[in-house]
Short mmCIF file of C-alpha atoms and ligand atoms in Angstrom, two decimals:
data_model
loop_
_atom_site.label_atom_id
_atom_site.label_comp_id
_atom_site.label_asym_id
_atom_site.label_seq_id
_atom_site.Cartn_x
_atom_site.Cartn_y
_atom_site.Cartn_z
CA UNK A 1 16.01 11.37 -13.01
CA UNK A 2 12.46 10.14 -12.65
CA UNK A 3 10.94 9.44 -9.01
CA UNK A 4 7.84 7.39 -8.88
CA UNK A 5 6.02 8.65 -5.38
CA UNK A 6 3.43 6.08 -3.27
CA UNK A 7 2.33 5.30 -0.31
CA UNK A 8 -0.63 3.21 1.50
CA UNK A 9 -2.64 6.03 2.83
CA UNK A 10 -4.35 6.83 -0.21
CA UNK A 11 -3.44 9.05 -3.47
CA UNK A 12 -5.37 11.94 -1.89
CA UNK A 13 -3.29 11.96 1.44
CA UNK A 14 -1.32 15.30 2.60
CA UNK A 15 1.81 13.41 3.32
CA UNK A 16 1.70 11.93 -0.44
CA UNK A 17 1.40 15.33 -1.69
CA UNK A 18 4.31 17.23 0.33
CA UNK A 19 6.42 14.47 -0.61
CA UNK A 20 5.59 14.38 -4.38
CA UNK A 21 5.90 18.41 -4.23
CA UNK A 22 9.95 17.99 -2.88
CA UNK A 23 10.68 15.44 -5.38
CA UNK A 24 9.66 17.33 -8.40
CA UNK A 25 12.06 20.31 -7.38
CA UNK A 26 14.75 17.58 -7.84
CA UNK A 27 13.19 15.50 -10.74
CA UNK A 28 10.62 14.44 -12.84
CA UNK A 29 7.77 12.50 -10.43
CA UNK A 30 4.77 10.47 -11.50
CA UNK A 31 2.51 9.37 -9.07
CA UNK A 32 1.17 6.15 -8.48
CA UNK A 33 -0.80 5.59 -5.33
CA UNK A 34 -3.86 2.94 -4.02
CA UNK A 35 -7.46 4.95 -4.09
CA UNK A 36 -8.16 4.01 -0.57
CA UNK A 37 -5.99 3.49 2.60
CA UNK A 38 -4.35 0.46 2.71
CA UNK A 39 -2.52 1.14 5.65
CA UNK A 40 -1.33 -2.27 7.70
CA UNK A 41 -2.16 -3.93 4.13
CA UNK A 42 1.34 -5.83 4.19
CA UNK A 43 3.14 -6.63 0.94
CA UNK A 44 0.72 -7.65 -1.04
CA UNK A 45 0.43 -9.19 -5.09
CA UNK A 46 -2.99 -8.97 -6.22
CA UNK A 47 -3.42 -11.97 -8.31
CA UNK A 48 -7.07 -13.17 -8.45
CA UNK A 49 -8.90 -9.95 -9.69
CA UNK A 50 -7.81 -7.41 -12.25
CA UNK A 51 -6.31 -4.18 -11.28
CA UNK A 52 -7.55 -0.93 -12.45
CA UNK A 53 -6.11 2.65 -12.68
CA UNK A 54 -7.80 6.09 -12.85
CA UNK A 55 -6.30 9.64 -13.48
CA UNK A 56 -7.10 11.81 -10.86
CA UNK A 57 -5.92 15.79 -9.81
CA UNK A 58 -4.79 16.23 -6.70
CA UNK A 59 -4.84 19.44 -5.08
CA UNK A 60 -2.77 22.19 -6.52
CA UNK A 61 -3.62 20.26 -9.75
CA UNK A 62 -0.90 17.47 -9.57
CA UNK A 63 -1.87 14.73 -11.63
CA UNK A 64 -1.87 11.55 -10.22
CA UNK A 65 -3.21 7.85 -10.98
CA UNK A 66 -4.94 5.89 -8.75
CA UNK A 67 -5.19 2.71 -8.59
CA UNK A 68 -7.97 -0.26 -6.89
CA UNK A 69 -4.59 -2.53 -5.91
CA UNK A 70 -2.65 -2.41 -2.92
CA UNK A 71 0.74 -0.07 -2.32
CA UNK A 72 2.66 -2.92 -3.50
CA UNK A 73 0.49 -3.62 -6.87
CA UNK A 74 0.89 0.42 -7.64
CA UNK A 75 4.70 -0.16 -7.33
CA UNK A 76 4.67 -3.48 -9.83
CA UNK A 77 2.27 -1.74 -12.30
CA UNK A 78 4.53 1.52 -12.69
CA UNK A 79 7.37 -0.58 -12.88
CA UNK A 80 6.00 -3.13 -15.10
CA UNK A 81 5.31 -0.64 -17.61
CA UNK A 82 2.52 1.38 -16.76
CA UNK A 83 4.76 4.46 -16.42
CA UNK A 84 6.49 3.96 -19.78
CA UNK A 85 9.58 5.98 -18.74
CA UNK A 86 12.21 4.25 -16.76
CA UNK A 87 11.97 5.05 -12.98
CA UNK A 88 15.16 5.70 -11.27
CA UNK A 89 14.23 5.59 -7.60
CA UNK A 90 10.55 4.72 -5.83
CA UNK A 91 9.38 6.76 -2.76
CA UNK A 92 7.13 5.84 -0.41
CA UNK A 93 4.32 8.09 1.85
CA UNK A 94 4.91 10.44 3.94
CA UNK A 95 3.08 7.74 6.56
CA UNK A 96 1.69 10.03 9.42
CA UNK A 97 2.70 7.42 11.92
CA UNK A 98 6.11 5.66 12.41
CA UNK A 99 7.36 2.29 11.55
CA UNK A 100 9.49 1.02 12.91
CA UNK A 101 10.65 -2.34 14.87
CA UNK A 102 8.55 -5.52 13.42
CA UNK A 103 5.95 -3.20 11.52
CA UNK A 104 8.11 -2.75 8.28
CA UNK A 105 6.00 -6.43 6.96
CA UNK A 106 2.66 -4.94 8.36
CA UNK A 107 3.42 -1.66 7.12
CA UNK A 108 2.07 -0.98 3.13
CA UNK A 109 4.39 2.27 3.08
CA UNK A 110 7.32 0.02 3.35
CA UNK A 111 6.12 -3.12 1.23
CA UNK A 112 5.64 -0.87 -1.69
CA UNK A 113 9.65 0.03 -1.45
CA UNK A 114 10.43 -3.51 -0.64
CA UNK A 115 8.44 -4.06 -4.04
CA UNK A 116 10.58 -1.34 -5.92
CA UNK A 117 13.74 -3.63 -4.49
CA UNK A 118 12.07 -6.56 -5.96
CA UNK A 119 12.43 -5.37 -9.34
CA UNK A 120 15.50 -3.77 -8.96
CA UNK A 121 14.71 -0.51 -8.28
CA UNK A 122 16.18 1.31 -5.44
CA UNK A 123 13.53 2.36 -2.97
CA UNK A 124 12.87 4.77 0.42
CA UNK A 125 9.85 4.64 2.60
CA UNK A 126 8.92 8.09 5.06
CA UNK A 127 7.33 7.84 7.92
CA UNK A 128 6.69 10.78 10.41
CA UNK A 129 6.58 9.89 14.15
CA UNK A 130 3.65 11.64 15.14
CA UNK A 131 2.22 11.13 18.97
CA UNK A 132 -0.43 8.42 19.04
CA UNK A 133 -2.75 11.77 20.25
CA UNK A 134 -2.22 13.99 18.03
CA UNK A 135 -5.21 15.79 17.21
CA UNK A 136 -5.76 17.92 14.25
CA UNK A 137 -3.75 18.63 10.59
CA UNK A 138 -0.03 17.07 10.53
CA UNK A 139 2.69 19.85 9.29
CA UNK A 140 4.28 17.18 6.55
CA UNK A 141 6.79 20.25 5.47
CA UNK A 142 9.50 19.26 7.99
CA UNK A 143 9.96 15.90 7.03
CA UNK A 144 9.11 16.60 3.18
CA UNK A 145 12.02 19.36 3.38
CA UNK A 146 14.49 16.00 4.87
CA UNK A 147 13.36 13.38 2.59
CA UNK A 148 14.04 15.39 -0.06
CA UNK A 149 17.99 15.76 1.20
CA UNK A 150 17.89 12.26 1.87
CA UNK A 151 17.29 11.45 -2.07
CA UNK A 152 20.11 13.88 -2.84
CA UNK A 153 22.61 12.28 -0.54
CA UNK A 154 21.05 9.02 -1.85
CA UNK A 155 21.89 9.90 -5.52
CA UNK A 156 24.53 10.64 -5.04
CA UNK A 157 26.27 7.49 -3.77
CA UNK A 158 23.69 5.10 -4.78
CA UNK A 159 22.37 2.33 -2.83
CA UNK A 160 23.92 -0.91 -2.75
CA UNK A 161 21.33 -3.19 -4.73
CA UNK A 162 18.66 -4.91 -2.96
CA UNK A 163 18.40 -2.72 -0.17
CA UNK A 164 15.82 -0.06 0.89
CA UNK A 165 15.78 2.82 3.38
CA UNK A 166 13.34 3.03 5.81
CA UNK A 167 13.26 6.57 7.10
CA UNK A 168 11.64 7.43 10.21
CA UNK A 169 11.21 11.17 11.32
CA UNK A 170 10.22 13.05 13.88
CA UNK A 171 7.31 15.31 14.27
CA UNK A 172 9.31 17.78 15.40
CA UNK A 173 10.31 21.70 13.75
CA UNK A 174 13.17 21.11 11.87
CA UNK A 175 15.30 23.20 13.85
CA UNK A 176 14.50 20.63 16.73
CA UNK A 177 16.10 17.85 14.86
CA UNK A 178 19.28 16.64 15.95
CA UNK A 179 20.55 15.09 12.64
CA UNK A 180 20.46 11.86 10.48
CA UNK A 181 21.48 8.40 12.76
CA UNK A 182 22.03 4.74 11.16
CA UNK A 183 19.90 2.35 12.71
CA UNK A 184 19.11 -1.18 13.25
CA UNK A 185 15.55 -2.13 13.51
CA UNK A 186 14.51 -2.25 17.13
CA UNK A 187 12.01 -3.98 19.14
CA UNK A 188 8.07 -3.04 18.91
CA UNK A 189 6.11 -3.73 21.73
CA UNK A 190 2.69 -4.67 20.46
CA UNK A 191 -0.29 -4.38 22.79
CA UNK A 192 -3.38 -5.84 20.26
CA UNK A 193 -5.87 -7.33 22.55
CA UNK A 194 -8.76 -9.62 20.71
CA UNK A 195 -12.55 -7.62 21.43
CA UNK A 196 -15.12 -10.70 20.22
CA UNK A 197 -18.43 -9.15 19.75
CA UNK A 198 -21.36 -10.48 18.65
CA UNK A 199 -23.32 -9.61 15.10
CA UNK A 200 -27.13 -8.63 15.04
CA UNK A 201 -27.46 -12.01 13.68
CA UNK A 202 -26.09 -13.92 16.65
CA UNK A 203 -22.75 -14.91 15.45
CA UNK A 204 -19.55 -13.85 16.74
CA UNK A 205 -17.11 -11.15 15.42
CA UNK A 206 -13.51 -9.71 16.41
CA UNK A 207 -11.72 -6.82 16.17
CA UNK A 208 -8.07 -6.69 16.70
CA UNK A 209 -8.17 -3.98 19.10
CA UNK A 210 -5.99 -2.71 22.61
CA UNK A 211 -3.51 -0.21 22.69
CA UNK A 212 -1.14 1.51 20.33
CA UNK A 213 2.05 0.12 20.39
CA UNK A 214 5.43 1.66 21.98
CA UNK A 215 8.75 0.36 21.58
CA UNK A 216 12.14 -0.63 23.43
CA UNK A 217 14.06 3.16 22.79
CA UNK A 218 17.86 0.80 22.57
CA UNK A 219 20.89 2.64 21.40
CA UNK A 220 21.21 2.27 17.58
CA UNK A 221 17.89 1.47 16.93
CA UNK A 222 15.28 2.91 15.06
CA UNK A 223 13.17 3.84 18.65
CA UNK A 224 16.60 5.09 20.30
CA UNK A 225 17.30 7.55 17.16
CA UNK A 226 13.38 9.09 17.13
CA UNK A 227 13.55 9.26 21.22
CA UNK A 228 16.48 11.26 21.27
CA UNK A 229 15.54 13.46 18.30
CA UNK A 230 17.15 11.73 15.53
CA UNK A 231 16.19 10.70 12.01
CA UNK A 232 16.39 7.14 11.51
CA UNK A 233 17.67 5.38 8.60
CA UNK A 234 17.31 1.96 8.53
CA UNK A 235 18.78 -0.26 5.77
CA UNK A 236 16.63 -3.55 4.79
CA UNK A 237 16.88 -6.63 2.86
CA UNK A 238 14.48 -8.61 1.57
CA UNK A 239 16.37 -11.61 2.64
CA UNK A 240 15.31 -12.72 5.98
CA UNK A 241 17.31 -15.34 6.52
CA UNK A 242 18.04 -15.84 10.30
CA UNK A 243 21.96 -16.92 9.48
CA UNK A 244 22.76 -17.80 12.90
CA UNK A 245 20.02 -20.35 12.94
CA UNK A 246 21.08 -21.74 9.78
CA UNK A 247 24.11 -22.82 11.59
CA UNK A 248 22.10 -24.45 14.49
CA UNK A 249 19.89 -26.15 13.06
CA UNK A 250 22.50 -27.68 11.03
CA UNK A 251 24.01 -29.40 14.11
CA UNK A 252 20.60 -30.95 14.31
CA UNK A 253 19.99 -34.61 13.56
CA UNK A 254 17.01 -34.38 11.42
CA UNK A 255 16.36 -38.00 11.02
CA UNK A 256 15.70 -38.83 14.61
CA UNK A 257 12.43 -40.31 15.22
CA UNK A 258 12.07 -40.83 18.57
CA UNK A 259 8.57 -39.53 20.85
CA UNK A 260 7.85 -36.01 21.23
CA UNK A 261 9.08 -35.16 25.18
CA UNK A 262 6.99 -34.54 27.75
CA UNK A 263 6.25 -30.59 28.68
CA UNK A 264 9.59 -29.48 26.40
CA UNK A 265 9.34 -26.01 25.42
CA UNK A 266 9.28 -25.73 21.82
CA UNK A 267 11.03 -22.54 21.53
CA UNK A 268 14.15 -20.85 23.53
CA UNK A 269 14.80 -18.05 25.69
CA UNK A 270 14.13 -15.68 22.53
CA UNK A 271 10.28 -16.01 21.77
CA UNK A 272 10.25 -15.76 25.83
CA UNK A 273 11.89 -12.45 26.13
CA UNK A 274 9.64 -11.68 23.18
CA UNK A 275 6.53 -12.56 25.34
CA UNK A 276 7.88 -11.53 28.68
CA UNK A 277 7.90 -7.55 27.31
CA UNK A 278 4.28 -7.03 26.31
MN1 MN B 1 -0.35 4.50 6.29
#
């Protein structure tokens, strides 16, 4: 078996390393990884610029290759033949922070094993769900030690094709952790606020700033298995297809023509709850 290892934080990033460490006790690894953090990056295809990869060491003198492209681009240009052996599984991070909820499209950890899904590759992402104020080193060894039972149990049965595992764990000793729970991705509660500054030159600026964001802890979801002490493993699909939309908007008559309404919402009670919980 050959694991590829990634992640968005950076090849030289702890939770990279104690990941990479676990899967070469249970395989052959090579590591891919972005040089710089492209955390929040999104699932990216670099398409206007070439790419470029270096060899670097890590510590403990891993070798690794780093490359100028996103988390995504590292996963298409192992995959694409830059690792010349085949790859039997890509996994992604450790990420020091959770995602969970609506972050798995923000979050680079994850779009590099949607990538791996893409070409047809089966695929985890590892996050640890550290508090927001945690202050000093992270202890990745916990959640290293449970990824690396995850991939066992994983090749062992084999994921169904085109679907990923997004693993979220706690920060907790491992003794403290409860077990392994099936989720459903659950609702983040984003709190951005928009800071506009203003440059030395006299022109305005923004930051997407405000608060970290928390989440709705619901039973068999993501945020209900990490708040009661649970690993979460979430299955995804690239296809994101809202089905039960499909079949409402095909009672629609699209060719009506007739004059927008006056003060008509444009959206239903869903984008409202949506709004109402910020
Ligand atoms: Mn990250």
């Amino acid at each position: 078996m050959h694991i590829l290892v990634t992640n968005d934080d950076g090849v030289t990033a702890p939770g990279l390393l104690a990941l990479a460490e676990e899967m070469r006790q249970l395989a052959e690894v090579s590591i891919l990884a972005p040089d710089r953090n492209w955390s929040g990056g999104g699932h990216v295809k670099t398409l206007d610029r070439p790419l470029r990869i270096r060899e670097v060491q890590l510590m403990d003198g891993v070798h690794a290759f780093a490359s100028d492209g996103a988390p995504s681009d590292c996963v298409a240009l192992a995959l694409l033949g830059f690792i010349p052996e085949k790859i039997d599984l890509v996994v992604s991070g450790i990420n020091p922070n959770a995602n969970l909820g609506h972050d798995v499209t923000y979050s680079g950890t994850v779009t590099a094993a949607m990538e791996a899904v893409i070409w047809s590759i089966p695929a985890i992402a590892f996050s640890l769900d550290t508090q927001e104020n945690h202050l000093g080193k992270l202890d990745y060894a916990p959640a290293a030690q449970i990824a690396r039972k995850i991939v066992q149990t994983v090749s062992k049965h084999r994921l169904p094709a085109g679907i990923l595992l997004n693993v979220n764990i706690p920060y907790r000793p491992l003794t403290e952790i409860k077990g392994v729970q099936i989720t459903r991705q659950g609702m983040r509660v984003y709190r951005d606020r928009l800071d506009q500054r203003v440059d030395p030159r006299g022109r305005a600026y923004f930051w997407i700033g405000g608060d970290a964001p928390t989440g709705i802890p619901e039973k068999g979801t993501d945020f209900g298995a990490l708040a009661s002490g649970y690993v979460s493993i979430t299955p995804l699909q690239l296809d994101l297809t809202a089905y039960p939309a499909q079949h409402l908007l095909n009672t629609w008559n699209w060719d009506e023509s007739e004059a927008l309404p006056e003060d008509s919402p444009w959206h239903d009670e869903y984008s409202q709850v949506d709004s109402k919980m910020r």
